[in-house]
Amino acid sequence: MISPWKQDGIMIHTQRILRSYQHWMGETLLNLNDTPEEVAETLFYAPFVLVSHGIEPDPIFNYGNQRALKMWELTWEELTQMPSRKTAEPMLQEERDQLLAETAAKGFVKNYQGVRISSSGKRFLIQDVLIWNVLNEQEQYCGQAAVYSKYMYL
């Protein structure tokens, strides 16, 4: 299988994620001056976790870099077919839903922390999470992304 970041649709989505980050934060997460393929590769192998989901009624992950795949113990195919709610334990769903609604309303939320669970049941605390709305080329809402590098297995 071709590396996920080499797919045209993923390169476009990577640009959306990073442009949206710059829109909300006023700074860049990565250098956007490289080619779309170079930017997509850099993001996929970045030293932080980055995920995004779409706008389905039960949002499905549409991106996860290598660190995210490793943390959730999933393949690209598994991740991109999974509702993002499945990364939080059922008892934490209400808190997660409120967080996503706040992000949708404000554009971004900084310094979130919460417990997540991998596909094999490993629990971990994610900290200093930044969540932002992803906008398409017409500045229309098309999902949300999250980035963090601080986590601790419980």
PDB file of C-alpha atoms in Angstrom:
ATOM      1  CA  MET A   1       0.000   0.000   0.000  1.00  0.00           C
ATOM      2  CA  ILE A   2       1.151   3.531  -0.748  1.00  0.00           C
ATOM      3  CA  SER A   3       2.127   5.555   2.330  1.00  0.00           C
ATOM      4  CA  PRO A   4      -0.931   7.503   3.507  1.00  0.00           C
ATOM      5  CA  TRP A   5       0.818  10.853   3.258  1.00  0.00           C
ATOM      6  CA  LYS A   6       1.623  10.230  -0.432  1.00  0.00           C
ATOM      7  CA  GLN A   7      -2.063  10.089  -1.411  1.00  0.00           C
ATOM      8  CA  ASP A   8      -3.318  13.206  -3.195  1.00  0.00           C
ATOM      9  CA  GLY A   9      -6.365  13.536  -0.924  1.00  0.00           C
ATOM     10  CA  ILE A  10      -4.207  13.321   2.200  1.00  0.00           C
ATOM     11  CA  MET A  11      -1.760  15.907   0.869  1.00  0.00           C
ATOM     12  CA  ILE A  12      -4.699  18.277   0.304  1.00  0.00           C
ATOM     13  CA  HIS A  13      -6.106  17.511   3.762  1.00  0.00           C
ATOM     14  CA  THR A  14      -2.696  18.074   5.341  1.00  0.00           C
ATOM     15  CA  GLN A  15      -2.632  21.542   3.775  1.00  0.00           C
ATOM     16  CA  ARG A  16      -6.131  22.243   5.166  1.00  0.00           C
ATOM     17  CA  ILE A  17      -5.110  21.148   8.657  1.00  0.00           C
ATOM     18  CA  LEU A  18      -1.990  23.306   8.644  1.00  0.00           C
ATOM     19  CA  ARG A  19      -3.602  26.355   7.025  1.00  0.00           C
ATOM     20  CA  SER A  20      -6.436  26.135   9.557  1.00  0.00           C
ATOM     21  CA  TYR A  21      -3.938  25.943  12.401  1.00  0.00           C
ATOM     22  CA  GLN A  22      -2.277  29.093  11.072  1.00  0.00           C
ATOM     23  CA  HIS A  23      -5.691  30.767  10.678  1.00  0.00           C
ATOM     24  CA  TRP A  24      -6.656  30.207  14.340  1.00  0.00           C
ATOM     25  CA  MET A  25      -3.244  30.437  16.027  1.00  0.00           C
ATOM     26  CA  GLY A  26      -1.591  33.149  13.936  1.00  0.00           C
ATOM     27  CA  GLU A  27       1.540  31.027  13.595  1.00  0.00           C
ATOM     28  CA  THR A  28       2.620  27.945  11.687  1.00  0.00           C
ATOM     29  CA  LEU A  29       2.849  24.422  13.049  1.00  0.00           C
ATOM     30  CA  LEU A  30       5.197  23.423  10.212  1.00  0.00           C
ATOM     31  CA  ASN A  31       7.002  25.199   7.394  1.00  0.00           C
ATOM     32  CA  LEU A  32       4.457  25.452   4.578  1.00  0.00           C
ATOM     33  CA  ASN A  33       7.001  26.600   1.986  1.00  0.00           C
ATOM     34  CA  ASP A  34       7.994  23.062   1.021  1.00  0.00           C
ATOM     35  CA  THR A  35       6.098  21.088  -1.616  1.00  0.00           C
ATOM     36  CA  PRO A  36       2.748  19.606  -0.521  1.00  0.00           C
ATOM     37  CA  GLU A  37       4.327  16.135  -0.561  1.00  0.00           C
ATOM     38  CA  GLU A  38       7.240  17.258   1.645  1.00  0.00           C
ATOM     39  CA  VAL A  39       4.851  18.967   4.073  1.00  0.00           C
ATOM     40  CA  ALA A  40       2.626  15.869   4.212  1.00  0.00           C
ATOM     41  CA  GLU A  41       5.638  13.633   4.897  1.00  0.00           C
ATOM     42  CA  THR A  42       6.961  15.969   7.604  1.00  0.00           C
ATOM     43  CA  LEU A  43       3.575  16.047   9.351  1.00  0.00           C
ATOM     44  CA  PHE A  44       3.170  12.277   9.148  1.00  0.00           C
ATOM     45  CA  TYR A  45       6.540  11.703  10.837  1.00  0.00           C
ATOM     46  CA  ALA A  46       6.366  14.712  13.192  1.00  0.00           C
ATOM     47  CA  PRO A  47       7.466  14.336  16.842  1.00  0.00           C
ATOM     48  CA  PHE A  48       3.930  15.056  18.114  1.00  0.00           C
ATOM     49  CA  VAL A  49       0.519  13.418  17.824  1.00  0.00           C
ATOM     50  CA  LEU A  50      -1.861  14.942  15.280  1.00  0.00           C
ATOM     51  CA  VAL A  51      -5.314  13.634  14.394  1.00  0.00           C
ATOM     52  CA  SER A  52      -8.380  15.005  12.655  1.00  0.00           C
ATOM     53  CA  HIS A  53     -11.950  13.959  12.057  1.00  0.00           C
ATOM     54  CA  GLY A  54     -14.664  14.988   9.630  1.00  0.00           C
ATOM     55  CA  ILE A  55     -18.171  16.361  10.094  1.00  0.00           C
ATOM     56  CA  GLU A  56     -20.204  13.167   9.916  1.00  0.00           C
ATOM     57  CA  PRO A  57     -23.010  12.839  12.526  1.00  0.00           C
ATOM     58  CA  ASP A  58     -20.623  10.469  14.377  1.00  0.00           C
ATOM     59  CA  PRO A  59     -17.294  11.988  13.219  1.00  0.00           C
ATOM     60  CA  ILE A  60     -14.822   9.552  11.668  1.00  0.00           C
ATOM     61  CA  PHE A  61     -11.063  10.065  11.840  1.00  0.00           C
ATOM     62  CA  ASN A  62      -9.728  11.189   8.466  1.00  0.00           C
ATOM     63  CA  TYR A  63      -6.109  11.680   9.513  1.00  0.00           C
ATOM     64  CA  GLY A  64      -3.644  10.430  12.077  1.00  0.00           C
ATOM     65  CA  ASN A  65       0.106  10.766  11.873  1.00  0.00           C
ATOM     66  CA  GLN A  66       2.520   7.964  12.733  1.00  0.00           C
ATOM     67  CA  ARG A  67       2.645   8.917  16.424  1.00  0.00           C
ATOM     68  CA  ALA A  68      -1.157   8.806  16.611  1.00  0.00           C
ATOM     69  CA  LEU A  69      -1.314   5.406  14.923  1.00  0.00           C
ATOM     70  CA  LYS A  70       1.265   4.054  17.362  1.00  0.00           C
ATOM     71  CA  MET A  71      -0.460   5.563  20.405  1.00  0.00           C
ATOM     72  CA  TRP A  72      -3.871   4.144  19.497  1.00  0.00           C
ATOM     73  CA  GLU A  73      -2.325   0.898  18.215  1.00  0.00           C
ATOM     74  CA  LEU A  74      -4.128   1.144  14.882  1.00  0.00           C
ATOM     75  CA  THR A  75      -3.298   0.886  11.203  1.00  0.00           C
ATOM     76  CA  TRP A  76      -4.141   3.779   8.897  1.00  0.00           C
ATOM     77  CA  GLU A  77      -7.089   1.778   7.548  1.00  0.00           C
ATOM     78  CA  GLU A  78      -8.425   1.044  11.039  1.00  0.00           C
ATOM     79  CA  LEU A  79      -8.073   4.650  12.207  1.00  0.00           C
ATOM     80  CA  THR A  80      -9.735   6.166   9.150  1.00  0.00           C
ATOM     81  CA  GLN A  81     -12.795   3.948   9.600  1.00  0.00           C
ATOM     82  CA  MET A  82     -13.192   4.619  13.327  1.00  0.00           C
ATOM     83  CA  PRO A  83     -15.478   7.170  14.976  1.00  0.00           C
ATOM     84  CA  SER A  84     -13.263   9.544  16.958  1.00  0.00           C
ATOM     85  CA  ARG A  85     -15.493   9.085  20.029  1.00  0.00           C
ATOM     86  CA  LYS A  86     -14.050   5.582  20.416  1.00  0.00           C
ATOM     87  CA  THR A  87     -10.777   7.044  21.693  1.00  0.00           C
ATOM     88  CA  ALA A  88     -12.541   8.191  24.883  1.00  0.00           C
ATOM     89  CA  GLU A  89     -14.066   5.864  27.434  1.00  0.00           C
ATOM     90  CA  PRO A  90     -17.894   5.837  27.466  1.00  0.00           C
ATOM     91  CA  MET A  91     -18.070   7.626  30.831  1.00  0.00           C
ATOM     92  CA  LEU A  92     -16.047  10.526  29.373  1.00  0.00           C
ATOM     93  CA  GLN A  93     -18.195  11.006  26.255  1.00  0.00           C
ATOM     94  CA  GLU A  94     -20.200  13.932  27.643  1.00  0.00           C
ATOM     95  CA  GLU A  95     -17.009  15.856  28.508  1.00  0.00           C
ATOM     96  CA  ARG A  96     -15.616  15.126  25.033  1.00  0.00           C
ATOM     97  CA  ASP A  97     -18.846  16.231  23.342  1.00  0.00           C
ATOM     98  CA  GLN A  98     -18.777  19.531  25.269  1.00  0.00           C
ATOM     99  CA  LEU A  99     -15.153  20.081  24.274  1.00  0.00           C
ATOM    100  CA  LEU A 100     -15.906  19.556  20.578  1.00  0.00           C
ATOM    101  CA  ALA A 101     -18.934  21.864  20.765  1.00  0.00           C
ATOM    102  CA  GLU A 102     -16.825  24.567  22.450  1.00  0.00           C
ATOM    103  CA  THR A 103     -14.182  24.181  19.740  1.00  0.00           C
ATOM    104  CA  ALA A 104     -16.816  24.434  16.998  1.00  0.00           C
ATOM    105  CA  ALA A 105     -18.165  27.644  18.544  1.00  0.00           C
ATOM    106  CA  LYS A 106     -14.839  29.371  19.335  1.00  0.00           C
ATOM    107  CA  GLY A 107     -12.635  28.027  16.541  1.00  0.00           C
ATOM    108  CA  PHE A 108     -10.098  26.448  18.893  1.00  0.00           C
ATOM    109  CA  VAL A 109      -9.532  25.319  22.473  1.00  0.00           C
ATOM    110  CA  LYS A 110      -6.116  25.314  24.161  1.00  0.00           C
ATOM    111  CA  ASN A 111      -4.708  23.364  27.092  1.00  0.00           C
ATOM    112  CA  TYR A 112      -7.242  20.532  27.132  1.00  0.00           C
ATOM    113  CA  GLN A 113      -6.357  17.396  29.013  1.00  0.00           C
ATOM    114  CA  GLY A 114      -8.219  14.131  29.232  1.00  0.00           C
ATOM    115  CA  VAL A 115      -7.949  10.365  29.405  1.00  0.00           C
ATOM    116  CA  ARG A 116      -7.998   8.378  26.187  1.00  0.00           C
ATOM    117  CA  ILE A 117      -7.877   4.665  25.458  1.00  0.00           C
ATOM    118  CA  SER A 118      -6.004   2.700  22.791  1.00  0.00           C
ATOM    119  CA  SER A 119      -7.508  -0.094  20.700  1.00  0.00           C
ATOM    120  CA  SER A 120      -6.002  -2.677  23.082  1.00  0.00           C
ATOM    121  CA  GLY A 121      -7.374  -0.911  26.167  1.00  0.00           C
ATOM    122  CA  LYS A 122      -4.286   1.017  27.302  1.00  0.00           C
ATOM    123  CA  ARG A 123      -5.335   4.204  29.072  1.00  0.00           C
ATOM    124  CA  PHE A 124      -3.318   7.410  28.846  1.00  0.00           C
ATOM    125  CA  LEU A 125      -3.649  11.022  29.896  1.00  0.00           C
ATOM    126  CA  ILE A 126      -3.143  13.547  27.110  1.00  0.00           C
ATOM    127  CA  GLN A 127      -2.124  17.053  28.186  1.00  0.00           C
ATOM    128  CA  ASP A 128      -1.744  20.536  26.696  1.00  0.00           C
ATOM    129  CA  VAL A 129      -3.921  19.517  23.757  1.00  0.00           C
ATOM    130  CA  LEU A 130      -4.818  22.122  21.169  1.00  0.00           C
ATOM    131  CA  ILE A 131      -7.990  21.465  19.188  1.00  0.00           C
ATOM    132  CA  TRP A 132      -9.041  23.610  16.240  1.00  0.00           C
ATOM    133  CA  ASN A 133     -11.638  23.737  13.487  1.00  0.00           C
ATOM    134  CA  VAL A 134     -10.405  22.659  10.077  1.00  0.00           C
ATOM    135  CA  LEU A 135     -11.513  24.908   7.237  1.00  0.00           C
ATOM    136  CA  ASN A 136     -11.553  24.045   3.551  1.00  0.00           C
ATOM    137  CA  GLU A 137     -10.346  26.250   0.716  1.00  0.00           C
ATOM    138  CA  GLN A 138     -13.614  28.246   0.865  1.00  0.00           C
ATOM    139  CA  GLU A 139     -13.123  28.837   4.615  1.00  0.00           C
ATOM    140  CA  GLN A 140     -15.996  26.436   5.371  1.00  0.00           C
ATOM    141  CA  TYR A 141     -15.921  24.201   8.438  1.00  0.00           C
ATOM    142  CA  CYS A 142     -14.962  20.648   7.442  1.00  0.00           C
ATOM    143  CA  GLY A 143     -13.821  19.038  10.705  1.00  0.00           C
ATOM    144  CA  GLN A 144     -11.554  19.363  13.700  1.00  0.00           C
ATOM    145  CA  ALA A 145      -7.924  18.554  14.405  1.00  0.00           C
ATOM    146  CA  ALA A 146      -5.950  18.071  17.603  1.00  0.00           C
ATOM    147  CA  VAL A 147      -2.257  18.151  18.377  1.00  0.00           C
ATOM    148  CA  TYR A 148      -0.286  17.292  21.512  1.00  0.00           C
ATOM    149  CA  SER A 149       3.046  15.916  22.575  1.00  0.00           C
ATOM    150  CA  LYS A 150       2.513  15.453  26.319  1.00  0.00           C
ATOM    151  CA  TYR A 151       0.945  12.197  27.466  1.00  0.00           C
ATOM    152  CA  MET A 152       1.331   9.698  30.249  1.00  0.00           C
ATOM    153  CA  TYR A 153       0.236   6.060  30.346  1.00  0.00           C
ATOM    154  CA  LEU A 154      -1.962   5.279  33.351  1.00  0.00           C
TER     155      LEU A 154
END
